[in-house]
Short mmCIF file of C-alpha atoms and ligand atoms in Angstrom, two decimals:
data_model
loop_
_atom_site.label_atom_id
_atom_site.label_comp_id
_atom_site.label_asym_id
_atom_site.label_seq_id
_atom_site.Cartn_x
_atom_site.Cartn_y
_atom_site.Cartn_z
CA MET A 1 112.94 75.87 95.37
CA LYS A 2 113.90 79.40 94.61
CA ILE A 3 111.97 82.60 92.50
CA ALA A 4 113.35 82.75 89.80
CA ASP A 5 110.54 84.94 88.13
CA VAL A 6 108.52 88.50 88.79
CA ARG A 7 105.92 89.64 86.45
CA VAL A 8 103.29 92.56 86.68
CA VAL A 9 100.81 92.44 84.42
CA VAL A 10 98.44 95.24 84.17
CA THR A 11 95.72 94.53 81.42
CA CYS A 12 92.26 95.91 80.76
CA PRO A 13 89.45 93.40 79.75
CA GLY A 14 86.34 95.91 80.14
CA ARG A 15 88.56 97.62 83.56
CA ASN A 16 91.71 97.76 84.77
CA PHE A 17 93.26 94.92 87.03
CA VAL A 18 96.59 94.64 87.65
CA THR A 19 97.94 90.75 88.75
CA LEU A 20 101.59 90.15 90.00
CA LYS A 21 102.87 86.69 89.14
CA ILE A 22 105.78 84.57 90.32
CA VAL A 23 107.18 82.63 89.25
CA THR A 24 110.02 79.58 90.70
CA ASP A 25 113.40 77.90 89.35
CA GLU A 26 110.98 74.77 89.84
CA GLY A 27 108.06 76.45 86.92
CA VAL A 28 106.02 76.30 89.54
CA HIS A 29 103.44 80.01 89.65
CA GLY A 30 101.53 81.45 92.19
CA VAL A 31 99.27 84.99 91.02
CA GLY A 32 98.42 88.07 93.04
CA ASP A 33 95.26 90.61 92.74
CA ALA A 34 97.25 94.18 92.95
CA THR A 35 94.25 96.10 91.53
CA LEU A 36 93.34 99.53 93.34
CA ASN A 37 90.57 101.15 91.06
CA GLY A 38 91.88 104.67 89.75
CA ARG A 39 95.49 103.79 91.30
CA GLU A 40 96.75 100.51 89.24
CA LEU A 41 99.81 101.88 87.59
CA ALA A 42 101.32 103.00 91.17
CA VAL A 43 101.02 99.70 92.38
CA ALA A 44 102.23 98.34 88.65
CA ALA A 45 105.18 100.65 89.17
CA TYR A 46 105.20 100.16 93.70
CA LEU A 47 106.04 95.97 92.71
CA ARG A 48 108.18 96.62 89.68
CA ASP A 49 110.80 98.82 90.86
CA HIS A 50 110.87 98.02 94.50
CA VAL A 51 109.79 94.66 95.62
CA ALA A 52 110.17 92.23 91.91
CA PRO A 53 113.79 92.78 91.76
CA ALA A 54 114.25 91.95 96.08
CA LEU A 55 112.25 89.06 95.65
CA ILE A 56 114.27 86.85 93.00
CA GLY A 57 116.23 84.14 94.39
CA ARG A 58 114.30 83.72 97.47
CA ASP A 59 112.65 81.14 98.97
CA PRO A 60 108.77 80.99 98.04
CA SER A 61 107.85 79.53 100.66
CA ARG A 62 109.29 81.77 103.72
CA ILE A 63 105.55 83.97 103.54
CA GLU A 64 105.97 84.92 106.59
CA ASP A 65 109.24 86.86 106.47
CA THR A 66 108.16 88.18 102.78
CA TRP A 67 105.49 89.60 104.70
CA GLN A 68 108.01 90.90 107.73
CA TYR A 69 110.61 92.25 105.36
CA LEU A 70 108.31 94.04 102.91
CA TYR A 71 106.34 95.40 105.31
CA LYS A 72 109.29 96.16 107.94
CA GLY A 73 112.04 96.87 104.77
CA ALA A 74 109.35 99.15 102.92
CA TYR A 75 110.02 101.65 105.59
CA TRP A 76 107.70 103.76 104.99
CA ARG A 77 104.41 101.76 106.52
CA ARG A 78 100.95 100.80 105.43
CA GLY A 79 98.50 102.60 102.42
CA PRO A 80 96.59 101.72 99.73
CA VAL A 81 99.47 101.64 97.26
CA THR A 82 101.96 99.53 99.17
CA MET A 83 100.11 97.13 100.97
CA THR A 84 97.80 95.79 98.04
CA ALA A 85 101.47 95.62 96.73
CA ILE A 86 102.40 93.85 99.50
CA ALA A 87 98.87 91.90 99.50
CA ALA A 88 99.76 90.69 95.20
CA VAL A 89 102.83 88.84 96.71
CA ASP A 90 101.30 87.34 99.63
CA THR A 91 98.39 86.34 97.88
CA ALA A 92 100.89 84.77 94.69
CA LEU A 93 103.34 82.45 96.96
CA TRP A 94 100.03 80.98 99.73
CA ASP A 95 99.47 79.33 95.56
CA ILE A 96 102.60 78.70 95.16
CA LEU A 97 102.46 76.76 98.59
CA GLY A 98 98.92 75.22 97.97
CA LYS A 99 100.62 74.13 94.89
CA VAL A 100 103.33 72.23 95.74
CA ALA A 101 101.46 70.70 99.10
CA GLY A 102 99.21 69.16 96.49
CA LEU A 103 96.18 71.05 98.47
CA PRO A 104 93.04 74.08 98.42
CA VAL A 105 95.46 77.11 99.89
CA TYR A 106 92.18 76.37 101.90
CA LYS A 107 93.07 73.40 103.93
CA LEU A 108 96.88 75.26 104.87
CA LEU A 109 93.83 77.34 106.82
CA GLY A 110 92.42 74.97 109.14
CA GLY A 111 90.58 73.71 106.34
CA ARG A 112 86.83 74.46 105.85
CA SER A 113 84.15 75.69 108.29
CA ARG A 114 80.70 75.58 106.86
CA GLU A 115 79.46 74.13 103.29
CA GLY A 116 79.75 77.14 100.98
CA VAL A 117 80.60 81.55 101.38
CA THR A 118 77.62 82.87 101.85
CA VAL A 119 77.85 85.78 99.30
CA TYR A 120 75.58 89.21 98.94
CA GLY A 121 73.97 90.49 95.13
CA HIS A 122 73.68 94.02 94.08
CA ALA A 123 70.33 95.08 93.83
CA ASN A 124 70.30 98.40 91.99
CA ALA A 125 67.88 100.89 90.18
CA ASP A 126 66.45 104.70 89.95
CA THR A 127 62.82 104.09 91.20
CA THR A 128 62.00 101.85 94.07
CA ASP A 129 59.48 99.98 91.91
CA GLN A 130 62.40 98.48 89.40
CA VAL A 131 64.50 98.43 92.65
CA LEU A 132 62.18 95.64 94.18
CA ALA A 133 62.18 94.10 90.59
CA GLU A 134 65.98 94.10 90.76
CA VAL A 135 65.69 92.58 94.59
CA ALA A 136 63.13 89.63 92.66
CA ARG A 137 65.46 88.87 89.92
CA TYR A 138 68.54 88.43 93.13
CA VAL A 139 65.99 86.44 94.49
CA GLU A 140 65.54 83.95 91.94
CA LEU A 141 69.38 83.45 91.12
CA GLY A 142 68.99 81.97 94.46
CA TYR A 143 71.03 85.04 96.91
CA ARG A 144 69.86 84.56 100.50
CA ALA A 145 71.31 88.39 101.22
CA VAL A 146 70.63 91.88 98.75
CA ARG A 147 72.12 95.05 98.74
CA VAL A 148 70.04 97.72 98.12
CA GLN A 149 70.90 100.96 95.98
CA THR A 150 68.60 103.09 94.29
CA GLY A 151 68.42 106.58 92.73
CA VAL A 152 67.85 109.57 95.09
CA PRO A 153 65.06 112.03 94.19
CA GLY A 154 66.57 115.67 92.93
CA LEU A 155 69.75 114.10 92.47
CA ALA A 156 71.11 112.73 88.54
CA SER A 157 72.64 109.98 89.96
CA THR A 158 74.51 108.54 93.58
CA TYR A 159 76.74 105.86 94.18
CA GLY A 160 75.68 102.07 93.75
CA VAL A 161 73.76 102.91 90.76
CA SER A 162 74.81 101.69 87.62
CA GLY A 163 72.96 101.41 84.26
CA ASP A 164 74.63 97.67 83.55
CA LYS A 165 72.71 95.63 86.77
CA MET A 166 74.98 93.18 86.59
CA PHE A 167 78.56 95.14 86.71
CA TYR A 168 78.54 98.10 88.70
CA GLU A 169 82.11 99.94 87.45
CA PRO A 170 82.07 103.52 89.15
CA ALA A 171 86.07 104.25 87.61
CA ASP A 172 83.78 105.49 84.31
CA ALA A 173 86.49 108.36 82.70
CA ALA A 174 89.90 109.43 82.98
CA LEU A 175 89.53 112.41 84.90
CA PRO A 176 87.29 112.22 87.27
CA THR A 177 83.02 112.70 86.74
CA GLU A 178 81.53 115.20 88.98
CA ASN A 179 78.96 114.07 90.76
CA VAL A 180 76.18 116.11 93.12
CA TRP A 181 75.50 115.06 96.69
CA SER A 182 72.52 115.49 99.29
CA THR A 183 72.13 113.89 102.26
CA ALA A 184 68.57 115.83 103.32
CA LYS A 185 67.43 114.41 100.02
CA TYR A 186 69.05 110.81 100.67
CA LEU A 187 67.52 110.63 104.50
CA ALA A 188 64.78 111.64 103.73
CA HIS A 189 64.22 109.27 100.24
CA VAL A 190 65.68 105.87 102.04
CA PRO A 191 64.00 104.56 104.76
CA THR A 192 60.49 104.77 102.62
CA VAL A 193 62.27 102.13 100.16
CA PHE A 194 63.35 99.61 102.47
CA ALA A 195 59.40 100.00 103.74
CA ARG A 196 59.02 98.58 100.63
CA VAL A 197 61.39 96.38 99.73
CA ARG A 198 60.48 94.59 103.46
CA ASP A 199 56.53 95.19 102.79
CA GLU A 200 57.28 93.11 99.07
CA PHE A 201 59.99 90.03 100.58
CA GLY A 202 59.13 89.59 104.35
CA PRO A 203 61.13 90.20 107.74
CA THR A 204 63.74 87.94 106.90
CA LEU A 205 65.49 88.16 103.54
CA ARG A 206 68.51 89.71 104.59
CA LEU A 207 68.78 93.84 103.39
CA LEU A 208 72.57 95.26 103.52
CA HIS A 209 72.94 99.15 102.41
CA ASP A 210 76.22 100.81 100.81
CA VAL A 211 75.84 104.91 102.52
CA HIS A 212 79.72 105.16 101.33
CA HIS A 213 80.95 107.58 103.14
CA ARG A 214 78.24 109.90 103.26
CA LEU A 215 77.05 110.88 106.23
CA THR A 216 78.18 112.24 109.52
CA PRO A 217 77.83 110.29 112.83
CA ILE A 218 74.82 112.07 113.78
CA GLU A 219 73.34 112.25 110.47
CA ALA A 220 74.14 108.44 110.46
CA ALA A 221 72.94 107.70 113.91
CA ARG A 222 69.70 109.22 112.35
CA LEU A 223 70.23 107.31 109.45
CA GLY A 224 70.01 103.67 111.45
CA LYS A 225 67.14 104.38 113.27
CA SER A 226 65.64 105.37 110.63
CA LEU A 227 65.90 102.04 108.75
CA GLU A 228 66.16 99.97 112.33
CA PRO A 229 62.30 98.65 111.74
CA TYR A 230 63.52 97.25 108.38
CA ALA A 231 66.23 94.96 110.59
CA LEU A 232 68.84 95.43 108.19
CA THR A 233 71.99 92.53 108.04
CA TRP A 234 74.09 96.43 107.89
CA ILE A 235 74.64 99.68 107.15
CA GLU A 236 78.49 100.16 105.23
CA ASP A 237 80.89 103.19 105.63
CA PRO A 238 78.01 105.26 106.72
CA VAL A 239 81.16 107.65 107.48
CA PRO A 240 84.45 108.44 106.36
CA ALA A 241 86.27 106.40 109.12
CA GLU A 242 89.71 107.64 109.43
CA LEU A 243 88.17 109.10 113.31
CA GLN A 244 87.32 105.59 114.22
CA GLU A 245 86.32 107.17 117.87
CA GLY A 246 83.02 108.63 115.95
CA PHE A 247 81.17 106.14 115.43
CA ARG A 248 80.41 106.30 119.20
CA LEU A 249 78.23 108.20 118.12
CA ILE A 250 76.30 106.04 115.68
CA ARG A 251 76.62 103.52 118.35
CA GLN A 252 74.52 105.52 121.19
CA HIS A 253 72.23 105.96 118.84
CA THR A 254 71.29 102.56 116.83
CA THR A 255 70.84 99.26 116.52
CA THR A 256 71.35 98.53 112.86
CA PRO A 257 74.69 95.92 112.71
CA ILE A 258 77.23 98.41 110.67
CA ALA A 259 80.10 97.36 108.31
CA VAL A 260 83.29 99.49 107.30
CA GLY A 261 86.70 98.24 106.42
CA GLU A 262 87.11 97.84 102.24
CA VAL A 263 89.43 100.43 102.34
CA PHE A 264 91.44 99.66 105.44
CA ASN A 265 94.73 98.44 103.93
CA THR A 266 96.03 97.16 107.96
CA VAL A 267 94.46 96.10 111.11
CA TRP A 268 95.61 99.59 112.40
CA ASP A 269 92.70 101.45 110.29
CA CYS A 270 90.15 99.88 112.73
CA GLU A 271 92.10 98.02 115.54
CA THR A 272 89.58 100.72 117.55
CA LEU A 273 86.69 99.70 116.04
CA ILE A 274 87.30 96.77 116.45
CA ARG A 275 88.31 96.84 120.05
CA GLU A 276 85.56 98.42 120.99
CA GLN A 277 83.00 96.55 119.34
CA LEU A 278 82.15 99.99 117.15
CA ILE A 279 81.66 97.58 114.03
CA ASP A 280 79.76 94.93 113.62
CA TYR A 281 81.56 93.34 110.07
CA ILE A 282 84.85 94.13 108.91
CA ARG A 283 85.34 94.54 104.84
CA THR A 284 88.88 94.79 104.97
CA THR A 285 90.45 92.19 101.90
CA VAL A 286 92.65 90.08 99.90
CA VAL A 287 93.58 92.76 97.58
CA HIS A 288 94.10 95.95 99.54
CA ALA A 289 94.40 94.92 103.29
CA GLY A 290 98.29 92.87 103.37
CA GLY A 291 96.56 89.48 101.45
CA ILE A 292 96.36 85.80 103.11
CA THR A 293 98.93 87.39 105.98
CA HIS A 294 97.48 89.60 106.75
CA LEU A 295 94.10 89.54 106.37
CA ARG A 296 94.13 86.52 108.64
CA ARG A 297 95.37 88.60 111.83
CA ILE A 298 92.90 91.45 111.35
CA PHE A 299 89.54 88.65 110.81
CA ASP A 300 91.45 87.57 113.55
CA LEU A 301 91.02 90.48 115.46
CA ALA A 302 87.76 90.12 114.50
CA ALA A 303 86.92 86.69 115.86
CA LEU A 304 87.69 88.32 119.82
CA HIS A 305 85.46 90.75 119.36
CA HIS A 306 82.18 89.32 117.68
CA VAL A 307 82.73 91.18 114.38
CA ARG A 308 82.27 88.38 112.01
CA SER A 309 84.33 88.93 108.12
CA GLY A 310 82.42 90.99 105.20
CA SER A 311 84.93 91.79 103.05
CA HIS A 312 84.47 94.09 99.48
CA GLY A 313 84.25 91.88 96.68
CA ALA A 314 82.97 94.54 93.73
CA THR A 315 83.87 93.91 90.55
CA ASP A 316 87.35 95.81 90.52
CA LEU A 317 88.43 93.49 93.14
CA SER A 318 89.86 90.58 90.15
CA PRO A 319 88.70 86.96 89.88
CA VAL A 320 91.82 86.04 92.23
CA CYS A 321 91.95 88.42 94.46
CA MET A 322 87.98 87.16 94.94
CA ALA A 323 89.53 82.63 94.89
CA ALA A 324 91.26 84.36 97.12
CA ALA A 325 89.25 85.46 99.49
CA LEU A 326 86.89 82.63 99.16
CA HIS A 327 89.48 80.47 100.69
CA LEU A 328 90.41 82.89 103.68
CA ASP A 329 86.24 83.44 103.88
CA LEU A 330 85.62 78.89 103.74
CA ALA A 331 88.26 78.47 107.15
CA ILE A 332 87.71 80.86 109.73
CA PRO A 333 85.17 80.78 112.32
CA ASN A 334 84.19 84.52 112.06
CA PHE A 335 82.94 84.67 108.80
CA GLY A 336 79.38 86.97 108.35
CA LEU A 337 78.65 87.78 103.95
CA GLN A 338 81.17 88.57 101.36
CA GLU A 339 80.44 90.44 98.54
CA TYR A 340 79.83 89.89 94.92
CA MET A 341 79.80 91.65 92.50
CA ARG A 342 80.07 89.50 88.61
CA HIS A 343 82.52 89.94 85.78
CA THR A 344 82.34 89.78 82.70
CA PRO A 345 82.67 87.71 80.44
CA GLU A 346 85.82 89.55 78.86
CA THR A 347 87.16 89.55 82.48
CA ASP A 348 86.29 85.96 83.12
CA ALA A 349 88.32 84.44 80.08
CA VAL A 350 91.02 86.86 81.02
CA PHE A 351 91.42 84.84 85.03
CA PRO A 352 90.68 81.16 84.19
CA HIS A 353 88.78 80.52 87.48
CA GLY A 354 87.61 76.89 89.12
CA TYR A 355 85.26 78.74 91.76
CA HIS A 356 81.69 78.90 90.90
CA TYR A 357 78.10 79.96 92.39
CA ASP A 358 75.62 77.62 93.40
CA GLY A 359 72.29 78.18 95.30
CA GLY A 360 73.41 82.20 97.44
CA TYR A 361 77.10 80.35 97.88
CA LEU A 362 80.66 80.73 96.35
CA HIS A 363 82.50 77.81 96.45
CA PRO A 364 86.19 78.18 95.93
CA ALA A 365 88.14 75.62 93.48
CA GLU A 366 88.86 71.55 95.17
CA THR A 367 92.62 72.36 92.95
CA PRO A 368 95.54 73.21 94.59
CA GLY A 369 97.07 76.48 95.50
CA LEU A 370 93.70 78.96 94.90
CA GLY A 371 92.44 78.07 91.77
CA VAL A 372 92.72 81.27 89.36
CA ASP A 373 94.91 81.56 86.73
CA ILE A 374 95.70 84.97 84.35
CA ASP A 375 95.88 84.01 80.49
CA GLU A 376 99.02 86.22 79.69
CA ASP A 377 98.01 86.17 76.06
CA LEU A 378 95.01 87.07 76.54
CA ALA A 379 95.72 90.09 78.98
CA ALA A 380 98.50 91.12 76.00
CA ARG A 381 95.30 91.96 73.63
CA TYR A 382 93.98 94.89 76.99
CA PRO A 383 96.13 97.75 76.47
CA TYR A 384 95.51 99.24 79.74
CA ARG A 385 93.38 102.46 79.63
CA PRO A 386 93.43 105.47 81.95
CA ALA A 387 90.05 105.69 84.30
CA GLN A 388 89.60 107.03 87.42
CA LEU A 389 86.72 107.04 90.24
CA PRO A 390 84.64 110.17 89.95
CA VAL A 391 84.47 113.09 92.76
CA ASN A 392 81.85 114.49 95.00
CA ARG A 393 80.22 117.63 95.46
CA LEU A 394 77.14 118.94 97.60
CA GLU A 395 74.39 120.60 95.79
CA ASP A 396 76.47 124.46 96.89
CA GLY A 397 80.42 122.61 95.42
CA THR A 398 81.80 121.64 98.56
CA VAL A 399 83.68 118.74 97.91
CA HIS A 400 81.88 115.78 99.34
CA SER A 401 82.96 112.21 100.37
CA TRP A 402 82.48 110.03 97.54
C1 CS2 B 1 81.72 99.60 96.68
C2 CS2 B 1 82.53 99.60 95.77
O1 CS2 B 1 80.91 97.37 96.64
C3 CS2 B 1 82.00 98.43 97.14
O2 CS2 B 1 81.02 98.12 98.84
O3 CS2 B 1 81.63 100.73 98.52
O4 CS2 B 1 82.09 99.13 94.30
C4 CS2 B 1 83.70 100.52 95.68
O5 CS2 B 1 82.86 101.94 95.64
C5 CS2 B 1 84.41 100.74 94.47
O6 CS2 B 1 85.20 99.04 94.76
C6 CS2 B 1 85.30 101.34 94.52
O7 CS2 B 1 86.46 101.25 93.54
MG1 MG B 2 81.04 100.18 99.75
#
């Protein structure tokens, strides 16, 4: 069997997605998500111009060799564009392998380690009363874990609070919109929200919160300490994570667990964080961290250091990524949680898939491969639409992490 055709499909069923489709000379095909929010065309070009031509004629079953060929062969290693492109190839090759073997991919990864993949939903609103109503809605839907995001009094907008409650689309304009941020107002408000949520829903509902890279380590330590009475499952991205050693300072001050990694693209971005147990959950994903092959390595390193998985699963990661993530989530020994922001009906129509939600769990398809595909004819009806993520500034105008 040889790779005969490699297609890059850019489509925008409500938001932009990039999908790689690899077709073999025996007619078997596989798909991989290549979506990088706000930089979709960069990955599409990388795949079309620098990867696809080199894949033609290769043996699709040589997944590891292809991964090493694309990683080491690029010379310019790592980075979100490169690793998202490699991820798409890797994911598509695992899809093909499963189809050829006649097995769902999780069975190629060691088989089921749990009955289902525990997911978390996204309660978000401007006011605390509205947040409580949103948490109640997710509890009603059967979610066993809920992320809580809230507006901040005195700020016109903040990360994670969206108009449309089931989906969250931050890439809201062709050129970046600008948000205004105040750490003081945020730190003063968030503990009051979790006090109300715990008061209303009791001590055991798993609660999470995304800080979205906005604090310094000592500010994150303060936040973690202030939230300890509410026993969160995690605070996410408390600080920008280029300085992995910076997390040592947070760990010295608080027992609130930490989740980091959705912006990471190789094990090297998180090797210190994991080895020194500076985090509790690693959020790296199939689509942005080199595919199933590399993500499995990151999770294996994490398993040696008491770190569990907590993969990113926002609306801007396509159903192809979600389908692949679930096979890994089901098989690894150190699974923690899977983020699950739903996709719109238009997106689900473009990406028919067999995974399904039931009582707080997602279950991957049992069909051979990943159990997801792309309807190329339908995808062609949704042309790419320029969209970028916001820029964040402090109240004095200083550019700040978004
Ligand atoms: C967020 C994302 O889901 C999350 O945890 O951090 O919404 C993130 O902002 C987007 O995926 C960026 O495209
Ligand atoms: Mg996040």
